[in-house]
Each structure stands twice: as structure tokens, then as C-alpha cells.
Coordinates of C-alpha atoms in Angstrom, one line a residue:
X258 CA -22.4 17.8 46.1
X259 CA -23.5 20.1 43.3
X260 CA -22.5 19.7 39.7
X261 CA -23.1 22.3 37.0
X262 CA -24.0 21.6 33.4
X263 CA -20.4 22.1 32.4
X264 CA -19.5 19.0 34.4
X265 CA -21.3 16.9 31.8
X266 CA -19.6 15.8 28.6
X267 CA -20.2 17.9 25.4
X268 CA -22.3 20.4 27.4
X269 CA -21.7 23.1 24.8
X270 CA -22.9 21.0 21.8
X271 CA -25.9 19.7 23.7
X272 CA -26.8 23.2 24.8
X273 CA -26.8 24.3 21.2
X274 CA -29.0 21.5 20.0
X275 CA -31.3 22.0 22.9
X276 CA -31.6 25.7 22.1
X277 CA -32.7 24.8 18.5
X278 CA -35.4 22.5 19.9
X279 CA -36.6 25.0 22.5
X280 CA -35.9 22.7 25.5
X281 CA -33.3 22.7 28.2
X282 CA -30.1 20.6 27.7
X283 CA -31.0 18.5 30.7
X284 CA -34.4 17.7 29.2
X285 CA -32.8 16.8 25.9
X286 CA -30.3 14.5 27.5
X287 CA -33.1 12.8 29.5
X288 CA -35.2 12.2 26.3
X289 CA -32.2 10.9 24.4
X290 CA -31.4 8.5 27.3
X291 CA -35.0 7.2 27.3
X292 CA -34.9 6.6 23.5
X293 CA -31.4 4.9 23.8
X294 CA -33.2 2.0 25.5
X295 CA -34.5 0.8 22.1
X296 CA -31.1 0.4 20.2
X297 CA -29.6 -1.0 23.4
X298 CA -32.5 -3.6 23.5
X299 CA -31.9 -4.5 19.9
X300 CA -28.1 -4.9 20.4
X301 CA -28.7 -7.1 23.5
X302 CA -31.2 -9.3 21.7
X303 CA -29.0 -9.8 18.7
X304 CA -25.5 -10.1 20.2
X305 CA -25.7 -10.8 24.0
X306 CA -29.0 -12.5 24.9
X307 CA -27.9 -16.0 23.9
X308 CA -24.4 -15.9 25.4
X309 CA -24.0 -18.6 28.1
X310 CA -21.8 -16.6 30.4
X311 CA -24.0 -14.4 32.6
X312 CA -21.1 -12.2 33.6
X313 CA -21.1 -10.8 30.0
X314 CA -24.8 -9.9 30.4
X315 CA -24.0 -8.0 33.6
X316 CA -21.1 -6.2 32.0
X317 CA -23.3 -5.2 29.0
X318 CA -26.0 -3.7 31.2
X319 CA -23.7 -2.0 33.7
X320 CA -21.6 -0.5 31.0
X321 CA -24.6 0.8 29.0
X322 CA -26.4 2.1 32.1
X323 CA -23.4 3.7 33.7
X324 CA -22.4 5.3 30.4
X325 CA -25.9 6.8 30.0
X326 CA -25.7 8.1 33.6
X327 CA -22.3 9.8 32.8
X328 CA -23.8 11.2 29.7
X329 CA -26.5 12.9 31.8
X330 CA -24.6 13.8 35.0
X331 CA -20.9 13.6 34.3
X332 CA -18.8 13.2 37.4
X333 CA -22.1 13.2 39.4
X334 CA -22.3 9.5 38.5
X335 CA -20.1 8.9 41.6
X336 CA -23.2 9.5 43.8
X337 CA -25.0 6.4 42.5
X338 CA -21.8 4.3 42.5
X339 CA -21.2 5.1 46.1
X340 CA -24.7 4.3 47.1
X341 CA -24.5 0.9 45.4
X342 CA -21.2 0.1 47.0
X343 CA -22.4 1.0 50.5
X344 CA -25.4 -1.3 50.1
X345 CA -23.2 -4.1 48.9
X346 CA -20.8 -3.8 51.8
X347 CA -23.7 -3.6 54.3
X348 CA -25.2 -6.8 52.9
X349 CA -21.8 -8.5 52.8
X350 CA -21.0 -7.8 56.5
X351 CA -24.4 -7.4 58.2
X352 CA -26.5 -10.0 56.4
X353 CA -27.0 -12.1 59.5
X354 CA -28.1 -9.0 61.5
X355 CA -31.4 -8.2 59.8
X356 CA -32.6 -5.3 61.8
X357 CA -29.2 -3.5 61.7
X358 CA -28.8 -4.2 58.0
X359 CA -32.3 -2.8 57.2
X360 CA -31.9 0.2 59.6
X361 CA -28.5 1.3 58.3
X362 CA -29.3 0.7 54.6
X363 CA -32.5 2.7 54.9
X364 CA -31.0 5.5 57.0
X365 CA -27.9 5.9 54.7
X366 CA -29.8 6.1 51.5
X367 CA -32.6 8.4 52.8
X368 CA -30.0 10.7 54.5
X369 CA -27.8 10.9 51.4
X370 CA -30.8 11.7 49.2
X371 CA -32.1 14.4 51.5
X372 CA -28.7 16.0 51.7
X373 CA -28.6 15.9 47.9
X374 CA -31.9 17.7 47.8
X375 CA -30.7 20.3 50.4
X376 CA -27.7 21.2 48.3
X377 CA -29.2 21.2 44.9
X378 CA -32.9 22.2 45.1
X379 CA -34.4 25.3 43.5
X380 CA -37.8 26.6 42.7
X381 CA -38.2 24.2 39.7
X382 CA -38.3 20.4 39.2
X383 CA -34.6 19.9 38.7
X384 CA -33.1 17.4 36.3
X385 CA -30.0 16.7 38.4
X386 CA -28.2 13.6 39.7
X387 CA -30.8 13.5 42.5
X388 CA -33.5 12.4 40.0
X389 CA -32.1 9.0 39.2
X390 CA -30.7 8.8 42.7
X391 CA -34.2 8.8 44.2
X392 CA -35.0 5.8 42.0
X393 CA -31.8 4.1 43.2
X394 CA -32.7 4.8 46.8
X395 CA -35.9 2.8 46.5
X396 CA -34.1 0.0 44.6
X397 CA -31.4 -0.3 47.2
X398 CA -33.8 -0.2 50.1
X399 CA -36.0 -2.8 48.5
X400 CA -32.9 -4.9 47.8
X401 CA -32.0 -4.8 51.5
X402 CA -35.4 -6.0 52.5
X403 CA -35.3 -8.8 49.9
X404 CA -31.9 -9.9 51.2
X405 CA -33.4 -10.0 54.8
X406 CA -36.5 -11.9 53.5
X407 CA -34.1 -14.5 52.0
X408 CA -33.0 -15.5 55.5
X409 CA -36.5 -16.1 56.8
X410 CA -38.4 -19.4 56.8
X411 CA -40.6 -19.7 53.7
X412 CA -43.8 -20.0 55.7
X413 CA -43.0 -16.7 57.4
X414 CA -43.1 -14.8 54.1
X415 CA -46.1 -13.3 52.3
X416 CA -46.8 -14.2 48.6
X417 CA -45.1 -11.0 47.4
X418 CA -42.1 -11.6 49.7
X419 CA -41.7 -15.2 48.4
X420 CA -41.5 -13.8 44.8
X421 CA -38.8 -11.2 45.7
X422 CA -36.7 -12.9 48.5
X423 CA -33.0 -13.4 47.8
X424 CA -31.6 -16.5 49.6
X425 CA -28.2 -15.9 48.0
X426 CA -26.2 -12.6 47.9
X427 CA -25.6 -11.5 44.2
X428 CA -22.1 -10.4 43.1
X429 CA -21.2 -6.8 43.0
X430 CA -21.2 -6.8 39.2
X431 CA -24.7 -8.2 39.2
X432 CA -25.9 -5.6 41.7
X433 CA -24.3 -2.8 39.5
X434 CA -26.1 -4.2 36.4
X435 CA -29.4 -4.4 38.3
X436 CA -29.0 -0.8 39.6
X437 CA -27.9 0.7 36.2
X438 CA -30.3 -1.3 34.0
X439 CA -30.4 1.1 31.0
X440 CA -34.2 1.5 30.8
X441 CA -34.8 1.6 34.5
X442 CA -32.2 3.6 36.3
X443 CA -33.2 7.1 35.2
X444 CA -36.9 7.5 36.0
X445 CA -37.9 4.0 37.0
X446 CA -39.8 1.8 37.0
X447 CA -39.0 -0.1 40.2
X448 CA -38.4 -3.9 39.9
X449 CA -36.8 -6.4 42.3
X450 CA -33.5 -8.2 41.7
X451 CA -35.4 -11.4 41.2
X452 CA -37.0 -10.0 38.0
X453 CA -33.6 -9.1 36.7
X454 CA -32.3 -12.5 37.5
X455 CA -35.2 -14.3 35.8
X456 CA -34.6 -12.1 32.8
X457 CA -30.9 -12.9 32.6
X458 CA -31.7 -16.6 33.1
X459 CA -33.8 -16.5 29.9
X460 CA -37.2 -17.2 31.7
X461 CA -39.0 -14.5 29.6
X462 CA -37.3 -15.0 26.2
X463 CA -39.5 -18.0 25.2
X464 CA -42.5 -15.8 25.1
X465 CA -43.4 -13.8 22.0
X466 CA -45.0 -10.4 21.2
X467 CA -42.7 -8.2 23.2
X468 CA -41.3 -6.3 20.2
X469 CA -44.8 -5.4 18.9
X470 CA -46.0 -4.5 22.4
X471 CA -42.9 -2.4 23.0
X472 CA -43.4 -0.4 19.8
X473 CA -47.1 0.2 20.7
X474 CA -46.0 1.7 24.0
X475 CA -43.4 3.8 22.2
X476 CA -46.1 5.2 19.9
X477 CA -48.3 6.0 22.9
X478 CA -45.4 7.7 24.6
X479 CA -44.6 9.9 21.6
X480 CA -48.3 10.8 21.3
X481 CA -48.6 11.9 24.9
X482 CA -45.3 13.8 24.6
X483 CA -46.7 15.8 21.7
X484 CA -50.0 16.5 23.5
X485 CA -48.1 17.6 26.5
X486 CA -45.8 20.0 24.6
X487 CA -48.8 21.5 22.7
X488 CA -50.9 21.8 25.8
X489 CA -48.2 23.4 27.9
X490 CA -47.4 25.8 25.1
X491 CA -51.0 27.0 25.3
X492 CA -51.2 26.9 29.1
X493 CA -47.7 27.3 30.4
X494 CA -47.0 27.2 34.2
X495 CA -46.1 30.9 34.3
X496 CA -49.7 31.8 33.2
X497 CA -51.1 30.5 36.5
X498 CA -48.8 32.8 38.5
X499 CA -49.8 35.9 36.5
X500 CA -52.4 38.6 37.3
X501 CA -54.1 37.8 34.0
X502 CA -55.2 34.3 35.3
X503 CA -56.7 35.8 38.4
X504 CA -58.9 38.1 36.3
X505 CA -60.5 35.3 34.3
X506 CA -64.0 34.2 35.3
X507 CA -64.1 31.7 38.2
X508 CA -65.6 28.7 36.3
X509 CA -63.1 29.2 33.5
X510 CA -60.3 29.5 35.9
X511 CA -60.8 26.2 37.7
X512 CA -61.3 24.4 34.3
X513 CA -58.2 25.9 32.9
X514 CA -56.3 24.8 35.9
X515 CA -57.7 21.3 35.5
X516 CA -56.7 21.0 31.8
X517 CA -53.2 22.4 32.7
X518 CA -52.9 19.6 35.3
X519 CA -53.8 17.0 32.6
X520 CA -51.1 18.3 30.3
X521 CA -48.6 18.4 33.3
X522 CA -49.4 14.8 34.1
X523 CA -48.7 13.9 30.5
X524 CA -45.1 15.0 30.9
X525 CA -44.5 12.2 33.4
X526 CA -46.7 9.7 31.6
X527 CA -44.9 10.2 28.2
X528 CA -41.5 9.5 29.8
X529 CA -42.8 6.4 31.6
X530 CA -44.3 5.1 28.4
X531 CA -41.1 5.6 26.5
X532 CA -39.0 3.8 29.1
X533 CA -41.6 1.1 29.5
X534 CA -41.7 0.5 25.8
X535 CA -37.9 -0.2 25.8
X536 CA -38.3 -2.6 28.7
X537 CA -41.0 -4.4 26.9
X538 CA -39.0 -4.5 23.7
X539 CA -36.1 -6.2 25.4
X540 CA -38.5 -8.7 26.9
X541 CA -38.0 -7.7 30.5
X542 CA -41.6 -7.1 31.6
X543 CA -43.3 -10.5 31.2
X544 CA -46.1 -10.9 33.8
X545 CA -47.8 -14.2 32.7
X546 CA -50.7 -14.6 30.4
X547 CA -53.8 -12.5 30.0
X548 CA -57.4 -13.6 29.9
X549 CA -57.0 -14.6 26.3
X550 CA -53.9 -16.8 27.0
X551 CA -51.6 -14.3 25.3
X552 CA -48.3 -13.1 26.9
X553 CA -48.9 -10.1 29.2
X554 CA -46.0 -7.7 29.0
X555 CA -47.3 -5.2 31.6
X556 CA -45.0 -6.4 34.5
X557 CA -43.3 -3.0 34.8
X558 CA -46.1 -0.7 33.8
X559 CA -46.1 2.6 35.6
X560 CA -49.4 4.0 34.2
X561 CA -52.8 2.4 33.5
X562 CA -53.9 4.5 30.5
X563 CA -57.5 3.3 30.3
X564 CA -58.2 3.9 33.9
X565 CA -56.3 7.2 33.8
X566 CA -58.4 8.5 30.9
X567 CA -61.8 7.1 31.9
X568 CA -61.6 7.4 35.7
X569 CA -63.7 9.9 37.6
X570 CA -62.1 10.2 41.0
X571 CA -58.9 11.1 42.7
X572 CA -58.6 7.4 43.8
X573 CA -58.6 6.5 40.1
X574 CA -55.7 8.8 39.5
X575 CA -53.8 7.2 42.4
X576 CA -54.5 3.7 41.1
X577 CA -53.4 4.6 37.5
X578 CA -50.5 7.0 38.0
X579 CA -47.0 6.1 39.1
X580 CA -48.3 2.6 39.7
X581 CA -44.9 0.9 40.1
X582 CA -43.7 3.3 42.8
X583 CA -47.1 3.0 44.6
X584 CA -46.7 -0.8 44.6
X585 CA -43.2 -0.5 45.9
X586 CA -44.3 1.7 48.8
X587 CA -47.2 -0.7 49.5
X588 CA -44.9 -3.7 49.6
X589 CA -41.9 -2.2 51.4
X590 CA -43.4 0.5 53.6
X591 CA -47.2 0.1 54.1
X592 CA -47.3 -3.7 54.6
X593 CA -44.1 -3.6 56.7
X594 CA -46.0 -1.5 59.2
X595 CA -48.6 -4.2 59.7
X596 CA -47.4 -4.5 63.3
X597 CA -49.0 -1.1 64.1
X598 CA -52.4 -2.8 63.5
X599 CA -53.9 0.5 62.2
X600 CA -54.4 1.0 58.4
X601 CA -55.0 4.7 58.7
X602 CA -51.6 5.3 60.5
X603 CA -49.8 2.9 58.0
X604 CA -51.4 4.8 55.1
X605 CA -50.4 8.1 56.5
X606 CA -46.9 6.9 57.1
X607 CA -46.6 5.6 53.5
X608 CA -47.8 9.0 52.1
X609 CA -45.4 10.8 54.5
X610 CA -42.5 8.6 53.2
X611 CA -43.5 9.4 49.6
X612 CA -43.5 13.2 50.4
X613 CA -40.1 13.0 52.1
X614 CA -38.7 10.9 49.3
X615 CA -39.7 13.6 46.8
X616 CA -37.8 16.3 48.7
X617 CA -38.2 19.3 51.1
X618 CA -40.5 21.5 49.0
X619 CA -43.8 22.3 50.9
X620 CA -45.7 21.6 47.7
X621 CA -45.0 17.9 47.9
X622 CA -46.4 17.7 51.4
X623 CA -49.5 19.7 50.5
X624 CA -50.1 17.5 47.4
X625 CA -49.9 14.3 49.4
X626 CA -52.0 15.8 52.2
X627 CA -54.6 16.7 49.6
X628 CA -54.5 13.2 48.2
X629 CA -55.2 11.8 51.6
X630 CA -58.0 14.2 52.3
X631 CA -59.7 13.9 48.9
X632 CA -59.5 10.1 48.7
X633 CA -60.9 9.9 52.2
X634 CA -63.7 12.3 51.3
X635 CA -64.5 10.3 48.2
X636 CA -64.9 7.2 50.2
X637 CA -67.3 9.0 52.5
X638 CA -69.4 10.4 49.7
X639 CA -69.5 7.0 47.9
X640 CA -70.6 5.3 51.1
X641 CA -73.2 7.9 51.8
X642 CA -74.5 7.7 48.2
X643 CA -74.7 3.9 48.2
X644 CA -76.1 3.4 51.7
X645 CA -78.4 6.4 52.1
X646 CA -79.3 8.0 48.7
X647 CA -79.7 4.9 46.5
X648 CA -81.9 2.9 48.9
X649 CA -84.3 5.8 49.1
X650 CA -84.2 7.3 45.5
X651 CA -82.4 4.6 43.5
X652 CA -85.4 3.5 41.5
X653 CA -86.2 7.0 40.3
X654 CA -82.5 8.0 39.7
X655 CA -81.6 4.8 37.8
X656 CA -84.6 5.2 35.5
X657 CA -83.8 8.8 34.6
X658 CA -81.7 9.4 31.5
X659 CA -81.4 13.1 32.5
X660 CA -79.9 12.1 35.8
X661 CA -77.4 9.7 34.2
X662 CA -76.2 12.5 31.9
X663 CA -75.9 14.9 34.9
X664 CA -74.2 12.2 37.0
X665 CA -71.6 11.6 34.3
X666 CA -71.0 15.3 33.6
X667 CA -70.7 16.1 37.4
X668 CA -68.1 13.3 37.9
X669 CA -66.1 14.4 34.9
X670 CA -66.2 18.0 36.0
X671 CA -65.1 17.1 39.4
X672 CA -62.3 14.9 37.9
X673 CA -61.0 17.9 35.9
X674 CA -61.2 20.7 38.4
X675 CA -60.0 18.8 41.5
X676 CA -57.0 17.4 39.6
X677 CA -55.9 21.0 39.0
X678 CA -56.3 21.9 42.6
X679 CA -54.4 18.8 43.8
X680 CA -51.5 19.0 41.3
X681 CA -50.8 22.7 41.6
X682 CA -48.7 22.5 44.8
X683 CA -46.8 19.5 43.4
X684 CA -45.8 21.4 40.3
X685 CA -45.1 24.8 41.8
X686 CA -43.3 23.4 44.8
X687 CA -42.5 26.5 46.8
X688 CA -45.2 27.9 49.2
X689 CA -44.9 31.4 47.8
X690 CA -45.7 30.0 44.3
X691 CA -48.4 27.5 44.9
X692 CA -50.3 29.7 47.3
X693 CA -50.6 32.3 44.5
X694 CA -52.5 29.7 42.5
X695 CA -54.6 28.6 45.4
X696 CA -55.6 32.2 46.1
X697 CA -56.3 32.8 42.4
X698 CA -59.0 30.1 42.5
X699 CA -60.4 31.3 45.8
X700 CA -59.2 28.2 47.7
X701 CA -62.1 26.2 46.3
X702 CA -60.5 22.9 47.0
X703 CA -60.4 23.6 50.7
X704 CA -63.9 25.1 50.8
X705 CA -65.7 22.2 49.2
X706 CA -63.9 19.7 51.4
X707 CA -64.9 21.7 54.5
X708 CA -68.5 22.0 53.3
X709 CA -68.7 18.2 52.9
X710 CA -67.1 17.5 56.2
X711 CA -69.5 19.8 58.0
X712 CA -72.5 18.2 56.2
X713 CA -71.3 14.6 56.9
X714 CA -70.5 15.1 60.5
X715 CA -73.8 16.9 61.1
X716 CA -75.7 14.1 59.5
X717 CA -73.9 11.5 61.7
X718 CA -74.6 13.6 64.8
X719 CA -78.3 14.1 64.0
X720 CA -78.6 10.4 63.2
X721 CA -77.2 9.5 66.6
X722 CA -79.1 12.3 68.4
X723 CA -82.4 11.1 67.0
X724 CA -81.7 7.6 68.2
X725 CA -81.2 6.4 64.6
X726 CA -78.4 4.2 63.6
X727 CA -75.7 5.8 61.5
X728 CA -74.9 2.4 60.0
X729 CA -76.5 3.4 56.7
X730 CA -74.1 6.3 56.3
X731 CA -71.0 4.6 57.6
X732 CA -71.5 1.0 56.4
X733 CA -70.7 -0.2 59.9
X734 CA -72.5 -1.4 63.0
X735 CA -75.0 0.6 64.9
X736 CA -73.4 3.3 67.0
X737 CA -74.3 3.6 70.7

């Protein structure tokens, strides 16, 4: 299941160009593929968009997308073709057996992806056929759910399911075009078949402003890419594994790790912005109208830049980063576990699915465990502050300018240093690598979480022991 660089077309030429630019050939191919979305969008708008025969639209997108996939992965393109064909056959023959269809479709794609990870993984984040395949896996699993929802009574569907349900089975060509949509197959974003169908039907073309909005997103993507490259050239990953980093003063260490995490995030953000810009440019992302009555082109946005840059908590990062994938997991995993009647278990299962979907590396599991722990702790702290601290000291605190400055500085510092802690394992992947970073910063992330947990549980215990309600701290009813 492995393919080397030589399996891709013109590997030697691409390698030479990449060497001149100081990047890997795989990264250069990825960047060129993302940028190819813009001329493809221009060609489609000028020559294909108004053609009445929908089959020609499907052929255009399938040809362009599959061609770009071959440009990146050569013969490895067969993995995605096989996955699409298996889903189509399952839908064709098992559509009336919903549970079997969903079970087999889910199991096949997750098993195939995990086998791919097993045979191709290394110590680094690999740009191999498994990268677009993990996008395809979600798309095909979601497609299977949408097909099954199309068989249900309308009143049995949620609002989201009504918007994505597929009462009719698309043709194989349409499924191929949907799966290989040029600006969506490589790194996302996720979108349902119904959005693709609405786009092909011309439902979005009567709205204006997409070209300008797409170019603004492109400019933002280029800006974040430049900041990322400059930042990571100053603070490369290798520095945090070196003895020199461990010798730096503790405060400086945790801030350096936090700034590095920001630059590392920008690597993903820049790519998402570039591909989103191409989707906006072609007019694919219409969401409705905004508060000013203007067309809103954020329907496939994968990052909320304002919240990302102004937020102060880990929950803000979760809400602003990889938005589309999180929405997909919410719709197709979290909400489908409603029958468990336990939000905590459903949330844990959703995070577990995300970790498995990313691969076998222990760093993924540690990163999502830390997300769960940190977000849960933030909610406890916020609740305690709102229910206990503010009622007692709110008048004094809110009238103090010094406190407001300290409050802002504390949240921003927390935002920076804990982002570094939480992202370290996600980037370094292997235990023997990310544990070096954890040790270099004295495991501060664990220590502060444990200190808070000890304080919070002690407060609740003493409140109960003294016969006092802990409702103030928990926001709930009086405990017995």
C-alpha cells in the first residue's frame, strides 16, 4: 500500500524546484494543488457553468480533481477510486437495509484508512495518499448517512438531516465529481452531496460578491503562510527537542513553546484559507445573507479568524479551528449517539473518533485527551468565577482598571502557554518525541490542571461538609 515519491509524475523536476524553494516536493505539490483551484474556478465560470447538461459539469470536476490527485500521488490515486466505488456499490445494493449499509460503509472506510496509516506512518506528519484519503473517509461515511436519512420520514429528521438527506441515489459520475471536487478533496473542507447538487443546479450563481470574497481569503491565506514560514524558521520544531531549549529559563520556555504553537497552527490555517478562497471564488460556499442583507460566503469556512486571534481559552480554539471537521463530527458522530442519553460519553466518543481518524500516533490521543481535560477545567473555572467570585467581589473587581488589565494579561498568557502544551504532542506525534518537550517544560500543563482539580474538589467537599450548598460552585441544585 506504500508509494514512493518516484511513483508520482515528474518527481525529479518537482524535486529540483522544491529544493530551490527550500521545501519538500510533497509540500510543493500540495501548495500548487491548492492554488490550482483558482484557475479551475475561472475556467469553470467562463466555459462550463452555463452548460445545460449536468453530466458535463460532473466530468469537468471529476477530471480536474482526479488529475490533481494523480499529480500528487501518482498510482496511489487508486486508493480513493476504490473507496468511492465500494461506497457506491454498497448504496446500490444495500440501500434498503440502513443499519447494514451504514455499518459496512463505516467499517470499510475506517479499516482501510487505519491500514493505510499502519503501512505508511513515520515520525513526521506525512504528505501521502492517506492525507486526502482521511478527507474522503468522512465524505463517504457522511454520504452513507445522508442516503439512509433520505429513506426516513421527514418528521423523523432533524433540521440538519433535512438539509443533507438524499432521497435519490446519485449516479457514479456525480459521486466521483463530488468526492474529487478540486478545491475540496485534498485537505477538506467537508460538505454534503446536497451542497454540491445545489451548486451544480445553479442555486448559488445568482448571488454576487464571491470573486471579491474569494480573493480576500486568498490574501489572508498568503499572509498566514508567510508568517508561518518566518515564525517556524526562527522557532523550528527541532529546537524544542534540543538540549538548548531545556536550558532556557522556565518562563521563557513556556512562552516560546506557545508562540511556536501559534506558528504551527498557521501552517494548517494558511492551507485552509487558500482552499476556501478557491471555493468562494467559484461560488460554492453560499450560506445565505448576513446581518446587512449581503451574501454570506462562509458556508465552507474551516477557520474563524477573528475568534482564533481574539479568543482567550482552549474552547475558543476548538470553536475557531478546523470548524468544518468539528461540525461533521458533531452531526454524524456526536448527535447520532443521542440514544446513549449522556453528553459526556458522546463527547468523549466523538473525541475518540477524531483521534483514531488522525492515526495511531500516541500524540493524537494525548492532544485530544488534553483538549477534553482543559475545556472541562475551563468550564469549572468559569462557573466558579461567575457563581462564587463575582457575587462576592464583583463590585470591587469590575470597578478596578488595574484588575481589568491583569485579567486581560492573565487570560492572554494562559492562551499562549497552554496552546503550546496542548499542541506539542499533536505535532511531535511519537511518545519518545513529545515526552521530551513535556519534560523540558517541567510538565506544567499536568501540574496546573491537578492543582485546580485538587482545589475545586476540596472546595466542593468542604461546602458539603459544612452543610452549605455547592450550588454556587456548580450552578446546579443543592447537593444532599
